Amino acid sequence: MADPFVHLHVASGYSMRHGASHPGALVERAAEHGMDTLALTDRDGVYGAVRFVTACVAAGINPALGVDLAIGPDEPPQVRRAAKVERDPKLPRATVLAVGRTGWASVCRLVSATHLGGERGTPVASVARIAQHASSVIVLLGPDSAAGRLVASRHLAAAAAELARWRAVLPPECLYVELVHHREEGSAALMRRLAAFAAEQGVPTVLSNAVRFADRSGAPVADALDAIRRLVPLTSRHVDGTNAEAELKSGKEMGLLAEELLGSASEARRLLARTRAVAERCVLDPKTDLGIGTVHFPELAAGVDAARALRQRCDAGLARRGMGASMEARARLEHELDIIGQLGYPAYFLTVADVVDMVKEMRIRCAARGSGAGSLVNYALGISDVDPIRYGLLMERFLSPYRKELPDIDLDVESARRLDVYEAIFDRFGADRVACVSMMDTYRVRHAIRDIGGALGLPPGEIDLIAKSFPHIAARQVRDALAQLPELQASGLAGSPRLEQLYTLVEKLDGLPRHVAMHPCGVLLSDATLLDRTPVEASYLGFPMSQFDKDDVEQLGLLKLDVLGIRMQSAIAYAIGEIERVDGQVVDVDTVPRDDAATYELVQSTKTLGCFQIESPGQRELVGKFAPMTFNDLIIDISLFRPGPVKTDMVTPFLQSRHGWKEAALLHEDLRFALEETHGVVIFHEQVLQIIATMTGCSLSEADEVRRALSDPEGIARMRAWFRPLAARRGYRVEIIEKAWAVLEGFAAFGFCKAHAAAFALPTYQSAWLKAHHTAAFLAGVLTHDPGMYPKRLILDDARQFGIAVLPLDVNISDDSYRIERVSVYDEPPPSILGEVPRPVPADGLPDARRYGIRLSLADVKGITDAEVARIVAGRPFGGLSDFWQRAGVSRPVVERLVLAGGFDSLYGIGLSAPVRRRGQVTRRDLLLQVTDLERWNDGPATRRRRPPGSGTAAARGADPGISSSFGASRSFGDSSVGDTRALAAAQSQGAAPVLPVDVQMSFDVGPADIIPSGLPEMNRAERVRAELDVLGLDASGHVLELYEPLFAALRTTRAKDMMKCRSRQQILVAGVKVATQTPQVRSGKRVVFITLDDATGPLDATFFSDAQIGYAATLFHSWLLIVRGTVRRTGPKGISMQAEGCWDLTSVFTTWRSHGIEAVHRQLALPADGYSRAAIEGAAASRSTRPVMTEPPRKLWHASPGSSGG
Amino acid sequence: MKSYGDPVLVELAREAPAQFWWRGRRYAVTQVLDHWLVRGAWWDAPSPTLDAEQEIWRAEATAGRSLGVFDLCFDWESGAWSLVVHD
């Protein structure tokens, strides 16, 4: 039965820390009541609007939309930045509902203006602000409005004046007084007064229920959210609701409330009828009013025909690519342009091409990723750089006339310049056409535990422990996790009523929005009506950001371009710059031939650390077995190394055929063209499409629809019935059809889009090419931009393996990045004189980079700021420590760290490790004493207030976070329009301002006399390595394991470089620095832990299966230096790995060895393992992710370290 | 407030208290002054239950010559009535 009542004031979870239900749950509830219309009026924004409307359409409910805003004074008080004492100032509120398309535009623009007008994160509107956006809106003033509160406190004259302000700015019949009766103590009487007041003032009333949750069970969640919002533990004082009445009640219940309030059935009926009438005015049409299902591209210049312009650019592009004469290319281009024209997307491609051209003009590296590489149009336009015809890539996988969804082109740009690209897009298209996409961060288990735990007043330490004990899972899975994870079962984290309350509420927070942030890459491009269709607010970095997320904007037909910052692109750009600077050679990696033998030799050697996509332990094992020889091989390699192919073991049959151990099965001669490249193993979506199209005679676009249908069982059955008769009609034998179908069914879900892999293979090839030909410059780029999965110290060790000299930190040479320098092939003086090992000659077939050194960077000194680095670089050369102290303006701890890490060694001739020191030689310890003296002198009475010069300059201040940026936009409160959203958003930026170039004084009074040697001993080699690890996080002057070499010799551990000599199933001991642990989710629930160790001769990979983890988990997850015992597992000619059986902390074994000898060590390794500990639980939870968890040196590394003398 | 939480026997008419018996006397409700719902401070309760709710009628009632204002509380969880007297 239809329920005529309409809820006009409804908050969903998108009212952050206020609403307790998802929009979908509210719609479902309304549908259960039989309601035909429902409004969503979230607080401060319309974040949930698209989801709400979509749910409404699905449920057959008419949607209405509005926003519930805090209302402040018309003239806001001048900026109060620091004083954010009041977490929730409880400002009065008003609800603004949209009427039709114009009303929706008003609401969008009002929300934008409200967010951009004040302080970021605390949107406050005003009557004046609403007056500017009042066309086609309806305003509801309820008990929580200023007027409502004045009536409550019986200031009727003031209430009337307040109402008059609203009446003065709103068109007639657009202002209503909203009655809300939550059956709280005194609320009935209050509502009667409010109704009487409204009647007296001649303002009509409506009835709402100010809904905060779908049903009563949401009430405790709302209580908890109140406390969370106010950052206080739950007490009656901090909870807004006193009962569970703010639910989405049925019309019948609302009718009873009306009668209870007004005391007369007829008056109640009239109230409900007025409410209904308002609702009917507010119903929005998803398509015509909101634009759902339409498309809006940026306008082209007047008179330009998009299709013709696109054709011209493609023709020119093909000619540039040297394909102008190819018939195949021409035909393919026609076909693609035809489909693009049919779909009406020419403007889309032109826009993307425009952006790509612009980025390239800025000399920023840019490459398309994803299925877009399958399109010849993209190749011709320069959006993609992989020839789709040559590599058999299909456009149909990217764009299809059967799918009316916008194609998705993602652009990879240099990470370090991503924001420059954003700025350029805003400049090019204008802030009224561009916005960033937002991303709604929702509650998952750990955040939910933290917030609910805080609301329940649990001790912070306890909350922290409980939260960390859980893996990163959805909040609703909290009890499953408790039941299933062995560490948690053993931990006593279940059982008490308090914790039961906690978990119940945690489950209820599941998926509720908690924080809106800028999507890492999405940029919206639209026409000049963009801001009529989406509100924007300022992102943290001061970009205008749509309140809609990536799925929402797609629904709204807004062109979204993903501009991803890729560190590898920055590393490549950096390497190219270093080659040019040092060698004077201009390298264009985009045009180097893709069949370079040296590059493939490097890949096959598995020395691929730092290379894009092929540096992980698993990939190194795979390239070792596979031995890629062509660009197409790289594409296949990348496609094979994915969960699907690995799980279904597509790799083995492929490699068997590849190495000629088994004959390739090509299904049928007709399919040879598609399957030959992968030896009959179906790896790519493109191959699935070709099989379907070839065997049934359908088009490739249709074939892609079939492929999509194969993802669910019902689709499989349907497609099987379609496929078999068609293939039979084309003369294929039954066995062939059955075989082909089995392949399609089995692999369709796992296959990978070849275009996607090809786009990835490009930076893979380019990085490998650079590593093969310009090893030092490439690794300097990797060290500077840190693109990969390994800690920098492992990359530095990799550099050593290629003969590259690691040059120490030097305040007069080191830069803000890792620079390469030319050095002689042989060290001077010969290292043997100093008692050091000479740099190794790289192994056969590897590039020899002994002519280069990599200079350590100032940027990695612990605690150093960008401004300090800039001042050091600007102030060079420094004559000595006191000169540096006076001019560089670097804080004392950082100066001390520079000393400890050897940054002043060259200034004072501090030798690296000369066995005999000259008499009177200054040592690093002397320099440290000097720092203390310098500081004392500076703080002396005469110069008490003097700070190191520079530390008070604009640049230094600018680098402090929290100070607004220099974009220089004026705040424009109360102006008549939104103005330029870019300038307003920039004014709210919370990011650090860029460090500006600095002038550093070149001379200064000297201060205390320069260094007098005190006779303190120099730091020994071990101490230096330790200091470097502490200060830089890397061991530069030697490998950290050098100190343990005698133990390794005594224990006869196996080194990484000798692993290939091991027999299969041989039992070995290895030792090394833990560089990564990875714990993928395994369906069986048995956890597998992969670890990578670095033992100074290369990386070593070991696998812990669950039985091997018992008792060793704490050591495995918490020790940095490990000894591992295990069995060798050979997987191919160059494939080797190790199955671990146990592990021990290296430092503790070393201590045993030093004090009790080798027998004691063997006894220690033979002891049974310990059980679970708290450390094991935390470590296990932290590592439980599919991505590797990187291991950095621990802060307290040396509690049981060797060779400490006077440290 | 004189007493708090005394048990009381209540008779309803049209879903509202009509009369009640307290300390051996019968009180007739003359007027319901307010009626509301309130949830306790569930966060202070030791039980994991989160939805305990009380329904309260503030009623003017007489027993013979004496007239008073009483809060009649119905606890939805236990199904028990209790009474608070206002002076």
CSV table of N, CA and C in Angstrom, one decimal, chain A residues 937-990:
chain,number,residue,atom,x,y,z
A,937,TRP,N,78.3,29.4,22.1
A,937,TRP,CA,78.7,30.7,21.7
A,937,TRP,C,77.5,31.5,21.2
A,938,ASN,N,76.7,30.8,20.4
A,938,ASN,CA,75.6,31.5,19.8
A,938,ASN,C,74.6,31.9,20.8
A,939,ASP,N,74.4,31.1,21.9
A,939,ASP,CA,73.4,31.4,22.9
A,939,ASP,C,74.0,32.3,24.0
A,940,GLY,N,75.2,32.8,23.8
A,940,GLY,CA,75.9,33.6,24.8
A,940,GLY,C,75.0,34.9,25.0
A,941,PRO,N,75.3,35.6,26.2
A,941,PRO,CA,74.4,36.7,26.6
A,941,PRO,C,74.3,37.8,25.5
A,942,ALA,N,75.4,38.1,24.8
A,942,ALA,CA,75.4,39.2,23.9
A,942,ALA,C,74.5,38.9,22.7
A,943,THR,N,74.5,37.6,22.3
A,943,THR,CA,73.7,37.3,21.1
A,943,THR,C,72.6,36.3,21.4
A,944,ARG,N,72.0,36.5,22.6
A,944,ARG,CA,71.0,35.6,23.0
A,944,ARG,C,69.9,35.3,22.0
A,945,ARG,N,69.5,36.4,21.4
A,945,ARG,CA,68.4,36.3,20.5
A,945,ARG,C,68.8,35.9,19.1
A,946,ARG,N,70.1,35.8,18.9
A,946,ARG,CA,70.5,35.5,17.5
A,946,ARG,C,70.2,34.0,17.2
A,947,ARG,N,69.5,33.8,16.1
A,947,ARG,CA,69.3,32.5,15.6
A,947,ARG,C,70.2,32.3,14.4
A,948,PRO,N,70.5,31.1,14.1
A,948,PRO,CA,71.3,30.9,12.8
A,948,PRO,C,70.6,31.6,11.7
A,949,PRO,N,71.4,32.4,11.0
A,949,PRO,CA,70.7,33.2,9.9
A,949,PRO,C,70.1,32.3,8.9
A,950,GLY,N,69.0,32.8,8.4
A,950,GLY,CA,68.3,31.9,7.4
A,950,GLY,C,67.1,31.2,8.1
A,951,SER,N,67.3,30.8,9.4
A,951,SER,CA,66.2,30.0,9.9
A,951,SER,C,65.0,30.8,10.1
A,952,GLY,N,65.1,32.1,10.0
A,952,GLY,CA,63.9,32.9,10.2
A,952,GLY,C,63.4,33.5,8.9
A,953,THR,N,64.0,33.1,7.8
A,953,THR,CA,63.6,33.6,6.5
A,953,THR,C,62.3,33.1,6.0
A,954,ALA,N,61.7,33.7,5.0
A,954,ALA,CA,60.5,33.3,4.5
A,954,ALA,C,60.5,31.9,4.1
A,955,ALA,N,61.6,31.5,3.5
A,955,ALA,CA,61.7,30.1,3.0
A,955,ALA,C,61.5,29.1,4.1
A,956,ALA,N,62.2,29.4,5.2
A,956,ALA,CA,62.1,28.4,6.3
A,956,ALA,C,60.7,28.3,6.8
A,957,ARG,N,60.1,29.5,7.0
A,957,ARG,CA,58.7,29.5,7.5
A,957,ARG,C,57.8,28.8,6.5
A,958,GLY,N,58.1,29.0,5.2
A,958,GLY,CA,57.2,28.4,4.2
A,958,GLY,C,57.2,26.9,4.2
A,959,ALA,N,58.3,26.4,4.7
A,959,ALA,CA,58.4,24.9,4.7
A,959,ALA,C,57.6,24.3,5.8
A,960,ASP,N,57.2,25.1,6.8
A,960,ASP,CA,56.5,24.5,7.9
A,960,ASP,C,55.1,24.2,7.4
A,961,PRO,N,54.6,23.0,7.7
A,961,PRO,CA,53.2,22.7,7.3
A,961,PRO,C,52.2,23.6,8.0
A,962,GLY,N,51.1,23.7,7.5
A,962,GLY,CA,50.0,24.4,8.2
A,962,GLY,C,49.9,25.9,7.9
A,963,ILE,N,50.9,26.4,7.2
A,963,ILE,CA,50.8,27.8,6.9
A,963,ILE,C,50.4,27.9,5.4
A,964,SER,N,49.4,28.8,5.2
A,964,SER,CA,48.8,28.8,3.9
A,964,SER,C,49.7,29.2,2.8
A,965,SER,N,49.4,28.7,1.6
A,965,SER,CA,50.4,28.8,0.5
A,965,SER,C,50.4,30.2,0.0
A,966,SER,N,51.3,30.4,-1.0
A,966,SER,CA,51.5,31.7,-1.5
A,966,SER,C,50.7,31.9,-2.8
A,967,PHE,N,49.6,31.2,-3.0
A,967,PHE,CA,48.9,31.4,-4.2
A,967,PHE,C,48.2,32.8,-4.3
A,968,GLY,N,48.2,33.4,-3.1
A,968,GLY,CA,47.9,34.8,-3.2
A,968,GLY,C,46.4,35.2,-3.5
A,969,ALA,N,45.6,34.2,-3.4
A,969,ALA,CA,44.2,34.6,-3.6
A,969,ALA,C,43.6,35.3,-2.4
A,970,SER,N,42.8,36.3,-2.7
A,970,SER,CA,42.2,37.0,-1.6
A,970,SER,C,40.9,36.3,-1.2
A,971,ARG,N,40.7,36.3,0.1
A,971,ARG,CA,39.5,35.7,0.6
A,971,ARG,C,38.3,36.6,0.2
A,972,SER,N,37.3,36.0,-0.4
A,972,SER,CA,36.2,36.9,-0.8
A,972,SER,C,34.9,36.5,-0.1
A,973,PHE,N,34.8,36.8,1.1
A,973,PHE,CA,33.6,36.5,1.9
A,973,PHE,C,32.5,37.3,1.2
A,974,GLY,N,31.3,36.7,1.2
A,974,GLY,CA,30.1,37.4,0.9
A,974,GLY,C,30.1,38.0,-0.5
A,975,ASP,N,31.0,37.6,-1.4
A,975,ASP,CA,30.9,38.2,-2.7
A,975,ASP,C,29.8,37.5,-3.5
A,976,SER,N,29.5,38.0,-4.7
A,976,SER,CA,28.2,37.6,-5.2
A,976,SER,C,28.3,36.3,-5.9
A,977,SER,N,29.4,35.7,-6.2
A,977,SER,CA,29.4,34.4,-6.8
A,977,SER,C,30.5,33.6,-6.2
A,978,VAL,N,30.7,32.4,-6.7
A,978,VAL,CA,31.7,31.5,-6.2
A,978,VAL,C,33.1,32.1,-6.6
A,979,GLY,N,33.1,32.8,-7.7
A,979,GLY,CA,34.4,33.3,-8.1
A,979,GLY,C,35.2,32.2,-8.7
A,980,ASP,N,36.5,32.4,-8.8
A,980,ASP,CA,37.3,31.3,-9.3
A,980,ASP,C,37.6,30.3,-8.3
A,981,THR,N,37.0,29.1,-8.5
A,981,THR,CA,37.1,28.0,-7.5
A,981,THR,C,38.6,27.7,-7.2
A,982,ARG,N,39.4,27.8,-8.3
A,982,ARG,CA,40.8,27.4,-8.1
A,982,ARG,C,41.5,28.3,-7.1
A,983,ALA,N,41.3,29.6,-7.3
A,983,ALA,CA,41.9,30.6,-6.4
A,983,ALA,C,41.4,30.4,-4.9
A,984,LEU,N,40.1,30.2,-4.8
A,984,LEU,CA,39.5,30.0,-3.5
A,984,LEU,C,40.0,28.8,-2.8
A,985,ALA,N,40.0,27.7,-3.6
A,985,ALA,CA,40.5,26.4,-3.0
A,985,ALA,C,42.0,26.5,-2.7
A,986,ALA,N,42.8,27.2,-3.5
A,986,ALA,CA,44.2,27.4,-3.2
A,986,ALA,C,44.4,28.1,-1.9
A,987,ALA,N,43.5,29.1,-1.7
A,987,ALA,CA,43.7,29.8,-0.4
A,987,ALA,C,43.5,29.0,0.8
A,988,GLN,N,42.8,27.8,0.6
A,988,GLN,CA,42.6,26.9,1.7
A,988,GLN,C,43.6,25.8,1.8
A,989,SER,N,44.6,25.9,1.0
A,989,SER,CA,45.6,24.8,0.9
A,989,SER,C,46.2,24.6,2.3
A,990,GLN,N,46.4,23.4,2.7
A,990,GLN,CA,47.1,23.0,3.9
A,990,GLN,C,48.5,22.5,3.7
